[in-house]
PDB file of N, CA and C in Angstrom:
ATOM      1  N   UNK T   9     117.679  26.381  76.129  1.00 88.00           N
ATOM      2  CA  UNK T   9     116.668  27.165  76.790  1.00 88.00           C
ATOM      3  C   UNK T   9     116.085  26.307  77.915  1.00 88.00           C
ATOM      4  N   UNK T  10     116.110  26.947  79.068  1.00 93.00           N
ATOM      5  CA  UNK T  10     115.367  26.196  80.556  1.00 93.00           C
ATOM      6  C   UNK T  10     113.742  25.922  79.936  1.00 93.00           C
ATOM      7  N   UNK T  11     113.342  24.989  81.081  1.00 92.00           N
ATOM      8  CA  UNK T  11     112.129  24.753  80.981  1.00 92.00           C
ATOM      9  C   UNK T  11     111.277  25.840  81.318  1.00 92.00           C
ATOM     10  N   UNK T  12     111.935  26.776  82.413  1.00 92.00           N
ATOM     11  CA  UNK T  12     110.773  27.898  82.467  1.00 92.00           C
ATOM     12  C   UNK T  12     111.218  28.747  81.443  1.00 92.00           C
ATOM     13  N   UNK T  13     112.286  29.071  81.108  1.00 94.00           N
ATOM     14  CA  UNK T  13     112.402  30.237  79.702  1.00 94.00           C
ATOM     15  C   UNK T  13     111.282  29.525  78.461  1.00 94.00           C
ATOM     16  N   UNK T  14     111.023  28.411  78.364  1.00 95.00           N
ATOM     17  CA  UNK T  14     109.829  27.605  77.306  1.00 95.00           C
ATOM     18  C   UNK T  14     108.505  28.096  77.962  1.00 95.00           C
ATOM     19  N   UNK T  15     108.001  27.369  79.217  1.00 94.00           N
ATOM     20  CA  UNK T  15     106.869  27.869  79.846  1.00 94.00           C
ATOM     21  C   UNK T  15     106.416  29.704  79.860  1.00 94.00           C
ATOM     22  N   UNK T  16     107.585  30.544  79.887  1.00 94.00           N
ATOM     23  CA  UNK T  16     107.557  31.993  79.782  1.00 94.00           C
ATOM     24  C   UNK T  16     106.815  32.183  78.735  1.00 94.00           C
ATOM     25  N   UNK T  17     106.994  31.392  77.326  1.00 95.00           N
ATOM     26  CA  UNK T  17     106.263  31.764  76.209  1.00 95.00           C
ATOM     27  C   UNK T  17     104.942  31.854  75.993  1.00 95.00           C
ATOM     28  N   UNK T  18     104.475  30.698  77.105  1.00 95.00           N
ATOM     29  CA  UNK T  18     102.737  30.200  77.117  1.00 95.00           C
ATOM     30  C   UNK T  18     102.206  31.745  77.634  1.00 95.00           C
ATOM     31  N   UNK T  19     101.201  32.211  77.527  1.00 93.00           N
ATOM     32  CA  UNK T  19     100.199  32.573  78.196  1.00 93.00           C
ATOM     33  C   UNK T  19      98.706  32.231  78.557  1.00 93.00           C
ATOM     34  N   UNK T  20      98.286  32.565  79.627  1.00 92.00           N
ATOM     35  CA  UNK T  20      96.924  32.260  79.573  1.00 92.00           C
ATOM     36  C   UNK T  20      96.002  33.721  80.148  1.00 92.00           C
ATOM     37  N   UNK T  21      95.084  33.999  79.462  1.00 90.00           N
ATOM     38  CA  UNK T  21      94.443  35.252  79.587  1.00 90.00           C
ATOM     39  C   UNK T  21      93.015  34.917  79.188  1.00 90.00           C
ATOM     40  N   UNK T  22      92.112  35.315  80.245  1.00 90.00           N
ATOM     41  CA  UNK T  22      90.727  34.582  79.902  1.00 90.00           C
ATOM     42  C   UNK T  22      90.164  35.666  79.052  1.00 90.00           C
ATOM     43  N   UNK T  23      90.574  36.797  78.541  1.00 88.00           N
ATOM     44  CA  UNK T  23      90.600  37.761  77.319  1.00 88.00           C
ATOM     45  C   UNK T  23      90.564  37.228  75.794  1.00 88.00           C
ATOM     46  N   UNK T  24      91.629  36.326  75.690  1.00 89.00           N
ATOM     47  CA  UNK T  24      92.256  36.085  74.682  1.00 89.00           C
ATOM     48  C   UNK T  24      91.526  33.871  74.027  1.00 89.00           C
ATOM     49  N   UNK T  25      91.480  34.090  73.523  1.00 89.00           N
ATOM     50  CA  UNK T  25      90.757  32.969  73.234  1.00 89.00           C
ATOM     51  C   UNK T  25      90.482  31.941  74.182  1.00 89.00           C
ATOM     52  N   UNK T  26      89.435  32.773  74.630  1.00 90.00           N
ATOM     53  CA  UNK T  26      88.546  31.807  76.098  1.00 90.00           C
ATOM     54  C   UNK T  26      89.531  31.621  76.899  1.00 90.00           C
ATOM     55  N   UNK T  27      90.270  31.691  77.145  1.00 88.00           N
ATOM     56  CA  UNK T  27      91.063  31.414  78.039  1.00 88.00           C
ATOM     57  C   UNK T  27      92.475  30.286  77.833  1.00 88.00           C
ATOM     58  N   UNK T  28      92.736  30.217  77.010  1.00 93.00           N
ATOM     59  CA  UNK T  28      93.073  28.678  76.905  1.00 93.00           C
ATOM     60  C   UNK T  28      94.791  29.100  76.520  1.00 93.00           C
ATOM     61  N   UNK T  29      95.709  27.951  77.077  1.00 95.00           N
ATOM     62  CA  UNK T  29      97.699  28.587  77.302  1.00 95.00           C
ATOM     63  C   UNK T  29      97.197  28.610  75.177  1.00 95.00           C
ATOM     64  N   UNK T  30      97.960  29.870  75.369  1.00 95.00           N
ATOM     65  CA  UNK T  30      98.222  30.061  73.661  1.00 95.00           C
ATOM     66  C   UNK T  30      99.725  30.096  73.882  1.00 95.00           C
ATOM     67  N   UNK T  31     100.643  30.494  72.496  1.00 93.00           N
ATOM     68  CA  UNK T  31     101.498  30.978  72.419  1.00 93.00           C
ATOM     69  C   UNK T  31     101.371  32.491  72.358  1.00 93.00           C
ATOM     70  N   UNK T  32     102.612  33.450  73.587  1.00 91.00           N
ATOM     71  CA  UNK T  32     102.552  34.383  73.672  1.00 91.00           C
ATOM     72  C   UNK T  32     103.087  35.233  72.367  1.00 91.00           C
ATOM     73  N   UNK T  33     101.933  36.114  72.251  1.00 88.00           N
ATOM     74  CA  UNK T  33     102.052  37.016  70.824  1.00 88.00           C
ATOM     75  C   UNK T  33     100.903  36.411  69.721  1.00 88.00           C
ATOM     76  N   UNK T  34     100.799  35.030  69.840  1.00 90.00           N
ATOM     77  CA  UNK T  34      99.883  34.864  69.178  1.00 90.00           C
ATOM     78  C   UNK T  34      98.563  34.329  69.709  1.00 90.00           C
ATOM     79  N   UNK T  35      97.645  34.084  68.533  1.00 89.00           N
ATOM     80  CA  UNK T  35      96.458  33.469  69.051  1.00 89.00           C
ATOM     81  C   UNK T  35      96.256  31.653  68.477  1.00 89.00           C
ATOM     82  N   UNK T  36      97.311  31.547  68.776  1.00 93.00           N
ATOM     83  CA  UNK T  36      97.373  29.720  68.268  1.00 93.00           C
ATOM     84  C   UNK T  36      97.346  29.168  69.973  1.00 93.00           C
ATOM     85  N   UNK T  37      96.467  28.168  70.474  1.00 95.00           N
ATOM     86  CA  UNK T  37      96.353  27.309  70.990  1.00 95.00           C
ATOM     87  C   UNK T  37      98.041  26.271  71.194  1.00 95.00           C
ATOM     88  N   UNK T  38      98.016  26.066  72.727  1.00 96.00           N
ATOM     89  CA  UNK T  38      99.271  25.307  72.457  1.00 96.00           C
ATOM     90  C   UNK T  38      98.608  23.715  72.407  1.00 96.00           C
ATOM     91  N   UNK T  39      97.290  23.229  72.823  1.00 96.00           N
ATOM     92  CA  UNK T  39      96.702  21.876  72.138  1.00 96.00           C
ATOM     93  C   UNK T  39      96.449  22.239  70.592  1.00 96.00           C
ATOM     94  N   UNK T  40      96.574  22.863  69.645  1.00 96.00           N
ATOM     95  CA  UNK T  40      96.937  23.001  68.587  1.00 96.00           C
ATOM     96  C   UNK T  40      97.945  22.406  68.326  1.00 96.00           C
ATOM     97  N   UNK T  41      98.769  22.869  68.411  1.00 97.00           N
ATOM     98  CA  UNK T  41     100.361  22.668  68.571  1.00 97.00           C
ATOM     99  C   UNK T  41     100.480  21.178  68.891  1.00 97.00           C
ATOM    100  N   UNK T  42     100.512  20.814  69.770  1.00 97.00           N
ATOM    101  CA  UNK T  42     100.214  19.649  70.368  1.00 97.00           C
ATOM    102  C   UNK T  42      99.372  18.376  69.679  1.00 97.00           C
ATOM    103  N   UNK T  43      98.355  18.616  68.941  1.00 97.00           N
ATOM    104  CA  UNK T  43      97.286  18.355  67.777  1.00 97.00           C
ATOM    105  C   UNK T  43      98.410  17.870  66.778  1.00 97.00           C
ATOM    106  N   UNK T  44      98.816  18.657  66.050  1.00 97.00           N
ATOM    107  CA  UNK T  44      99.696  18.567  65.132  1.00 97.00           C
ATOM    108  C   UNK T  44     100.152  17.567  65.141  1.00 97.00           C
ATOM    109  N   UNK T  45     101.557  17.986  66.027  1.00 97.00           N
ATOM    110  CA  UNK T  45     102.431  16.446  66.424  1.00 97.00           C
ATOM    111  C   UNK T  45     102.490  15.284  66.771  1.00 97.00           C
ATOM    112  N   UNK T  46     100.987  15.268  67.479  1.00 97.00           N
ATOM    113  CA  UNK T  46     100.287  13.887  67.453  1.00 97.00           C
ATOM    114  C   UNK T  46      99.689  13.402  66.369  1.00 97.00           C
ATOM    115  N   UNK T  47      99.370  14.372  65.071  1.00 97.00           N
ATOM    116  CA  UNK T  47      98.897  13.577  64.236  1.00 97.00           C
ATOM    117  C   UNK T  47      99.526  13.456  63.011  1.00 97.00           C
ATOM    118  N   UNK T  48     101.202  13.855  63.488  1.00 97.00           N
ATOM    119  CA  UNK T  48     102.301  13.534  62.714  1.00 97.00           C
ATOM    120  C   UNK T  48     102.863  14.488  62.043  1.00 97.00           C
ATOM    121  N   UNK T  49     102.822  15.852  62.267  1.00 97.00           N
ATOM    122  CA  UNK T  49     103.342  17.182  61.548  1.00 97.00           C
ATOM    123  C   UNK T  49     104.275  16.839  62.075  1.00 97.00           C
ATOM    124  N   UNK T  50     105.663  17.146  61.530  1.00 97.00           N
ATOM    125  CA  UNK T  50     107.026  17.508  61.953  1.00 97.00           C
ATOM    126  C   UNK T  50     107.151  19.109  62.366  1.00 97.00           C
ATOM    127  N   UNK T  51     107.692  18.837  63.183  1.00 93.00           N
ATOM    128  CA  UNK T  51     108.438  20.531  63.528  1.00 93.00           C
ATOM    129  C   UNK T  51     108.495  21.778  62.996  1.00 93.00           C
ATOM    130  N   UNK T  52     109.374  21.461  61.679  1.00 95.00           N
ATOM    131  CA  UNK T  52     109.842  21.785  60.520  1.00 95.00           C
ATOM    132  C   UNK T  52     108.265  22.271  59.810  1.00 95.00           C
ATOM    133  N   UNK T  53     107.169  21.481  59.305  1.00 97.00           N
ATOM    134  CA  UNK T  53     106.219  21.601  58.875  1.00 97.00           C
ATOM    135  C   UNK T  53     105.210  23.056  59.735  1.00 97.00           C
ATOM    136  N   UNK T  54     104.972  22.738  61.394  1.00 96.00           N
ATOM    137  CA  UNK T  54     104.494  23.550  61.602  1.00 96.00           C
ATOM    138  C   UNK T  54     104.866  25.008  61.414  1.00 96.00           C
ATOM    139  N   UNK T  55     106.410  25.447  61.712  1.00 95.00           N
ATOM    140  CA  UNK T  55     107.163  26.087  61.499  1.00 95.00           C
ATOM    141  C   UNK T  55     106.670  27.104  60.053  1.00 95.00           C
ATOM    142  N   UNK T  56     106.527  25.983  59.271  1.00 96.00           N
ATOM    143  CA  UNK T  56     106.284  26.431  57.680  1.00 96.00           C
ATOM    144  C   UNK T  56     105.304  26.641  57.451  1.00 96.00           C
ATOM    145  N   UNK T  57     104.074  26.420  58.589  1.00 96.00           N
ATOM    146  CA  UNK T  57     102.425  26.986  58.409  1.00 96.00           C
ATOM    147  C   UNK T  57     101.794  27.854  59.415  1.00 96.00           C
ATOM    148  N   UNK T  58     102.897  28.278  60.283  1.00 93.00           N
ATOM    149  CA  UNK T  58     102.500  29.186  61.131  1.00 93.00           C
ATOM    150  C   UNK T  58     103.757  30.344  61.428  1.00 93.00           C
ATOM    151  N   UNK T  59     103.677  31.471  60.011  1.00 90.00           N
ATOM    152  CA  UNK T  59     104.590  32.389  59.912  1.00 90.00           C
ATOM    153  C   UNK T  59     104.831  32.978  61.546  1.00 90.00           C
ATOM    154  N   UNK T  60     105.861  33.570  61.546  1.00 91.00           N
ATOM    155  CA  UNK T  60     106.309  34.102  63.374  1.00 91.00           C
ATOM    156  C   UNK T  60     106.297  33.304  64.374  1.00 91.00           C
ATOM    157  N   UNK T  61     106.257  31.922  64.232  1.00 92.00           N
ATOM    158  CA  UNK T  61     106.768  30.675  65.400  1.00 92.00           C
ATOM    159  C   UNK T  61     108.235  30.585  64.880  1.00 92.00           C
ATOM    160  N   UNK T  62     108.646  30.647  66.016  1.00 93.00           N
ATOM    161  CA  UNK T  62     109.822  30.048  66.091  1.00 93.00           C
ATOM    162  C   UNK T  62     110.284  28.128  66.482  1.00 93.00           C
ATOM    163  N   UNK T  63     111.643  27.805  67.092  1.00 95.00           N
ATOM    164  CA  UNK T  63     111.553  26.518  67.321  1.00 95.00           C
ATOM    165  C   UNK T  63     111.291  26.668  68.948  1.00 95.00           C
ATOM    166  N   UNK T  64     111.874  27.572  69.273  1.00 96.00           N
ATOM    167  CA  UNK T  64     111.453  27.450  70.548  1.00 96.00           C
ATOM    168  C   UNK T  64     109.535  27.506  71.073  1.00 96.00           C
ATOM    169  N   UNK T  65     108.827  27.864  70.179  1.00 96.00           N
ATOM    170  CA  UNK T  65     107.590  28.418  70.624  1.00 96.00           C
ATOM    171  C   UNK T  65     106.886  27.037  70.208  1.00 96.00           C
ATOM    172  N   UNK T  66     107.424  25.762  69.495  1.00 97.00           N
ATOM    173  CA  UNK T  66     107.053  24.602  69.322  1.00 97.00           C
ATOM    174  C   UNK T  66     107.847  23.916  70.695  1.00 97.00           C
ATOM    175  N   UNK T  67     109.014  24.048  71.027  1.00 97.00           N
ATOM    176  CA  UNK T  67     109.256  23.736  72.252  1.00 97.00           C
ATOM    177  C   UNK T  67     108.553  23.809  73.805  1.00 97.00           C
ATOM    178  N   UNK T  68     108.335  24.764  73.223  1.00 97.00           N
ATOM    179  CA  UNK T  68     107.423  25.836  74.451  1.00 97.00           C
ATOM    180  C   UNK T  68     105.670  24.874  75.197  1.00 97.00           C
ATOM    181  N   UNK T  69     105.217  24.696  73.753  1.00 97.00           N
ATOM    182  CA  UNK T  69     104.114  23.875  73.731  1.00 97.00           C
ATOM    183  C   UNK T  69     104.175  22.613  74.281  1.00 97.00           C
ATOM    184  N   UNK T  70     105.484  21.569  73.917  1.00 96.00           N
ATOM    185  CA  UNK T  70     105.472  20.626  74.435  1.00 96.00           C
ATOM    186  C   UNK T  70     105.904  20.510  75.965  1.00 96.00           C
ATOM    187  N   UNK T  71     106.324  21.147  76.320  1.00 96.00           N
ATOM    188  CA  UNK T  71     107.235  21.537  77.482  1.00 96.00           C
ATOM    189  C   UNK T  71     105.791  21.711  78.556  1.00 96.00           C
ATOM    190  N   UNK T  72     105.002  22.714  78.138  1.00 94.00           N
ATOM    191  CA  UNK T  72     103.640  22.527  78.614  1.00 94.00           C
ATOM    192  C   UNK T  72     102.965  21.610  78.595  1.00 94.00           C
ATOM    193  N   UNK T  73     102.650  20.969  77.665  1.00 93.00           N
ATOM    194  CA  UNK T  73     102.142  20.060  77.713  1.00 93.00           C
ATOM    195  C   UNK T  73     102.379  18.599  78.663  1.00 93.00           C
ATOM    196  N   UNK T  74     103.778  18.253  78.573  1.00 92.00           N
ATOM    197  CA  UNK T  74     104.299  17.575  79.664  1.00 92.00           C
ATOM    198  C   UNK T  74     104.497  18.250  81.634  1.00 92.00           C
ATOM    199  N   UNK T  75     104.456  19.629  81.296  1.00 90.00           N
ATOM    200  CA  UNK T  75     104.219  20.026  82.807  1.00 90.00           C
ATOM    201  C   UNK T  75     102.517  19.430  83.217  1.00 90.00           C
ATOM    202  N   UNK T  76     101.688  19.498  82.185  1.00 87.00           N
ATOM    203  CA  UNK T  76     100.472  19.432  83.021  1.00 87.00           C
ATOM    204  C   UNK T  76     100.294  18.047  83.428  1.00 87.00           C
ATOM    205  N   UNK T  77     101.048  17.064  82.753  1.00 86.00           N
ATOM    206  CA  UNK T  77     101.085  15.891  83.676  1.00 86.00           C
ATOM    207  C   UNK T  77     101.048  15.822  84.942  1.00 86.00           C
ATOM    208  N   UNK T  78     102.283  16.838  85.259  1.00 81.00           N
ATOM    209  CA  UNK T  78     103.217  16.354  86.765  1.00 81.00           C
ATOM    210  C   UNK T  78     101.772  17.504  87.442  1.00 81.00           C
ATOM    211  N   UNK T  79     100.717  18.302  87.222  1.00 62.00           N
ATOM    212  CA  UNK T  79     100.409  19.274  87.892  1.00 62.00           C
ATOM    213  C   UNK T  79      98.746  18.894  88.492  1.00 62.00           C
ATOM    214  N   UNK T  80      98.170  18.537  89.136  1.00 67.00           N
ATOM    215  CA  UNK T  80      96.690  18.107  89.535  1.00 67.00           C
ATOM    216  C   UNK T  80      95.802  18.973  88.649  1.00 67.00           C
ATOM    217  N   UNK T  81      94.633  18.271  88.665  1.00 62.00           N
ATOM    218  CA  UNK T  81      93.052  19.113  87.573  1.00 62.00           C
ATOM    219  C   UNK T  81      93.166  20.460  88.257  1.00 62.00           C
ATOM    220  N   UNK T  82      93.263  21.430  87.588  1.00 62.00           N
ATOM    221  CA  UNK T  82      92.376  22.794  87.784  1.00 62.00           C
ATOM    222  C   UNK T  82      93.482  23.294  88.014  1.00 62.00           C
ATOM    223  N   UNK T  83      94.748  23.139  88.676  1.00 62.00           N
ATOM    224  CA  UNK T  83      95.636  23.931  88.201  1.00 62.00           C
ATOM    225  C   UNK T  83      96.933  24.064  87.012  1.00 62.00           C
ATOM    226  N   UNK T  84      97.482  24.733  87.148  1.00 61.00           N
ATOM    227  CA  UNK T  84      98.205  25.268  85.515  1.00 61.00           C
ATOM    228  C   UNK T  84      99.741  25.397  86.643  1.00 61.00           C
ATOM    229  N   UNK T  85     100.803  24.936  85.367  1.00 58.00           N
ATOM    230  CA  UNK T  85     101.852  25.073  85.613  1.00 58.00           C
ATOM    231  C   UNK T  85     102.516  26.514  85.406  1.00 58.00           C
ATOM    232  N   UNK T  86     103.838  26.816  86.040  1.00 59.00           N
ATOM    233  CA  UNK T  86     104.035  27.992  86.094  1.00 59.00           C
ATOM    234  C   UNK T  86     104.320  28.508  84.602  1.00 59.00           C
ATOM    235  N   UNK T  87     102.931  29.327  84.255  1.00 54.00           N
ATOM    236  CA  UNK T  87     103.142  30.090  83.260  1.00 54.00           C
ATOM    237  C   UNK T  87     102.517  31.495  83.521  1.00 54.00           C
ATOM    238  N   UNK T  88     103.057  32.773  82.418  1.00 52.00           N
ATOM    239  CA  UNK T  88     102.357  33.859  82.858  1.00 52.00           C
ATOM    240  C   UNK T  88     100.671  33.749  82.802  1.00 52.00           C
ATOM    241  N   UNK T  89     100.463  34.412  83.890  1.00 49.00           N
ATOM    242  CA  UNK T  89      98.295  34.490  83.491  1.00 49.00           C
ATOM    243  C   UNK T  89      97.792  35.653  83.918  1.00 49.00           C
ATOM    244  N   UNK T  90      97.480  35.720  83.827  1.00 43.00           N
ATOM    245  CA  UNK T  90      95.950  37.249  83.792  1.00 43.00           C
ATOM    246  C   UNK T  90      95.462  36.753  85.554  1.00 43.00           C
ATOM    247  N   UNK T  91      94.395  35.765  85.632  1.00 43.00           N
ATOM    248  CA  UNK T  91      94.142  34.681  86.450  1.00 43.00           C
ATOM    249  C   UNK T  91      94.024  33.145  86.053  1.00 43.00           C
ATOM    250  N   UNK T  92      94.440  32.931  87.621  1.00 44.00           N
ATOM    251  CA  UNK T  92      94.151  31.644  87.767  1.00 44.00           C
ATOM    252  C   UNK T  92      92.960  31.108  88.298  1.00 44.00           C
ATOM    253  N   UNK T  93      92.358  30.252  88.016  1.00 45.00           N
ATOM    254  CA  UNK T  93      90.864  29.595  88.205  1.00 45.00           C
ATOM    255  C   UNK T  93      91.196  28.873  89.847  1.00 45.00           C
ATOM    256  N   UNK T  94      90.405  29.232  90.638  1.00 44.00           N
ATOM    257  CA  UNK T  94      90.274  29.260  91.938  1.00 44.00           C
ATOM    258  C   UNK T  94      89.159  27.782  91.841  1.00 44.00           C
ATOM    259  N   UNK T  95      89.360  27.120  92.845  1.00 46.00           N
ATOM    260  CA  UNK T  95      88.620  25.477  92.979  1.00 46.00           C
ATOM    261  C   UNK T  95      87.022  25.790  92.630  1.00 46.00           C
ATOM    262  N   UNK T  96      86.583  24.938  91.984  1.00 46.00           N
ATOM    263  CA  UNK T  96      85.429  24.993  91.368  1.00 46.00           C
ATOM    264  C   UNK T  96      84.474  24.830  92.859  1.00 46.00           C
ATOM    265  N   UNK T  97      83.348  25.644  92.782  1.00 41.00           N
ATOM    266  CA  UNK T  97      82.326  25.327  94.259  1.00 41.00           C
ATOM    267  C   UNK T  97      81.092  24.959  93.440  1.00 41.00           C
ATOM    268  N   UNK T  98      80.612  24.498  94.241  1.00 40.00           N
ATOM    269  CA  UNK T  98      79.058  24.060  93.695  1.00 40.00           C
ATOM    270  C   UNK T  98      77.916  24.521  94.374  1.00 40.00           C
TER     271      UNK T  98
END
């Protein structure tokens, strides 16, 4: 699976839990996701505590997660959105 067929999965919808990339279909957080594996869940494990993820939708998360490296503050890598947050004014 391409990196954008992974990113396709994220959504962000300022509807849907504050706003924040979930996995599409659900309401899990992909820093959830992300949470996890940093604090040592295996794959396999999340898989087994979050019925209707697939492997790709754990893929999906990290895949995001490493785009927002390469991407400057305030904006979001190409994933689907509702909106995007326009430069903060003061």
């Amino acid at each position: 699976m391409s990196k954008d067929e992974l990113l396709a999965r994220i959504s962000v919808d300022p509807g849907v839990c504050f706003g924040k990339p979930c996995i599409r279909g659900h309401r899990i957080w992909v820093s959830l996701v992300l949470d996890l594996l940093a604090a040592g869940w295996s794959h396999r494990e999340i898989l087994e505590n979050y019925p209707g993820f697939d492997d790709a939708d754990v893929l999906a998360c990290i895949a995001y997660g490493a785009e927002m490296t390469h991407t400057s503050p305030g904006q979001r890598p190409g994933v689907a959105s509702f909106h995007q947050p326009g430069p903060e004014r003061a």
